[in-house]
Tab-separated table of C-alpha atoms in Angstrom:
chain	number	residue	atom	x	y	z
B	151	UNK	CA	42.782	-71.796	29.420
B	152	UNK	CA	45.870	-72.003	27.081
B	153	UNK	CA	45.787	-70.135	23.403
B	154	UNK	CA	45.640	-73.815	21.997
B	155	UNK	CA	41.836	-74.954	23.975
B	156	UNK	CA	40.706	-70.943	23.273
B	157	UNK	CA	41.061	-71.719	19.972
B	158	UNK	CA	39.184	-74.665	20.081
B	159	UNK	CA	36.058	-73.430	21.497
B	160	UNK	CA	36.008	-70.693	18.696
B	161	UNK	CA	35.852	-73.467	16.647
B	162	UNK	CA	33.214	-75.074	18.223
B	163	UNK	CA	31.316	-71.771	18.426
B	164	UNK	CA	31.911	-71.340	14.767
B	165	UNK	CA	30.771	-74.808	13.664
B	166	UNK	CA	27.502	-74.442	15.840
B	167	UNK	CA	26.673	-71.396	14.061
B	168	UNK	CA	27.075	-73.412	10.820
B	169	UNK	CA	24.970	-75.953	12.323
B	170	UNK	CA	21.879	-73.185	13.309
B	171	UNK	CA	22.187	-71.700	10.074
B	172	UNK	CA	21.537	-74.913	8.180
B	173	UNK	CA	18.972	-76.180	10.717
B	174	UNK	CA	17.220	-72.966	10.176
B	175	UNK	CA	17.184	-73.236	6.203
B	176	UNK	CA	15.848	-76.769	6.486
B	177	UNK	CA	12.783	-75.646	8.644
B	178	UNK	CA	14.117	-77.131	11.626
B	179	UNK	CA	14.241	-74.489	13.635
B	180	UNK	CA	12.579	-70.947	14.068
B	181	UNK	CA	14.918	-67.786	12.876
B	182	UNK	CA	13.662	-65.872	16.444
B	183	UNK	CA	15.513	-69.231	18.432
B	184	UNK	CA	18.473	-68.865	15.799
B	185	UNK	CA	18.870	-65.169	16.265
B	186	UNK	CA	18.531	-65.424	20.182
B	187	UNK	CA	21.000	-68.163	19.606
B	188	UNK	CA	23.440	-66.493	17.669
B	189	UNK	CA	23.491	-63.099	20.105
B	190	UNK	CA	25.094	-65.597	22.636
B	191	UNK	CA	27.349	-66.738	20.588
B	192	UNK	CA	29.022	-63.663	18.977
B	193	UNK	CA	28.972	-62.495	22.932
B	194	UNK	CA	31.121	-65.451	23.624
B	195	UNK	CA	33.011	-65.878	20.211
B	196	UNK	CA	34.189	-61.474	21.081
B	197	UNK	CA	35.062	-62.980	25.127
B	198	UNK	CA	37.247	-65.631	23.453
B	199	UNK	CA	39.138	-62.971	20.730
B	200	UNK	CA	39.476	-60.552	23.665
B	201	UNK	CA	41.093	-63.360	25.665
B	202	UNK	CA	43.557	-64.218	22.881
B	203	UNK	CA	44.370	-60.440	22.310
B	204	UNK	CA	45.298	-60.280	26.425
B	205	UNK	CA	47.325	-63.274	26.452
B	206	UNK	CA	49.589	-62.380	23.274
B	207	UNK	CA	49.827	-58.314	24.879
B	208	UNK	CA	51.070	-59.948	28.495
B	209	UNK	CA	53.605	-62.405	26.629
B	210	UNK	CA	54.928	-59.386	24.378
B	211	UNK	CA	54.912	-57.909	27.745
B	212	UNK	CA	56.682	-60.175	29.338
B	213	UNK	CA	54.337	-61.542	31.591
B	214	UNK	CA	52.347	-64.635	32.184
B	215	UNK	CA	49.826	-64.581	29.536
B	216	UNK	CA	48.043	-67.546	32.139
B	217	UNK	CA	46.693	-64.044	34.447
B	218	UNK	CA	44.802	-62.991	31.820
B	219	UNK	CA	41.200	-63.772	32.138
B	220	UNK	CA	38.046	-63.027	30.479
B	221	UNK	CA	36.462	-60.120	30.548
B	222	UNK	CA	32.339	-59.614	31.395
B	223	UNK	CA	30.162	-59.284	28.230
B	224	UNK	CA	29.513	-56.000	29.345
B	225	UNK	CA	32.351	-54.809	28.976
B	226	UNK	CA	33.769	-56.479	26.077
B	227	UNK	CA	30.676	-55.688	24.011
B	228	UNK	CA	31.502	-51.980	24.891
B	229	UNK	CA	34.326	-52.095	23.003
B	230	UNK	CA	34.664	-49.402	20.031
B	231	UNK	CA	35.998	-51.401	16.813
């Protein structure tokens, strides 16, 4: 996945968490669903900055930022901010 198409799906992540916070305030669906919802997503949305962060640390490096790959939610939730 290049830095362009990770990108991307944050975007898409971002605009579907727009989309369950409005469908939420117009009754159309349950907070419990949106919160289950929206775990998932800031699981994948912190995969998808981790990614990024690899990719431009191996290119400062010097290597091919296209061997870095994402990391289990485990282990990227794990991480201390």
């Amino acid at each position: 996945m290049t830095d362009s198409e990770i990108h991307d799906r944050i975007s898409g992540l971002v605009d579907e968490e727009h989309e369950l916070r409005r469908r939420v305030e117009s009754g159309e669906l349950a907070p419990e669903e949106e919160q289950a919802r929206l775990s998932q997503l800031e699981v994948t949305l912190d995969q998808c900055w981790d990614l990024l962060r690899q990719r431009r640390a191996r290119r400062t490096a010097g290597q091919d930022p296209d061997d870095a790959q994402a990391r289990p939610p485990v282990e990227v939730e794990g991480y201390r901010q």
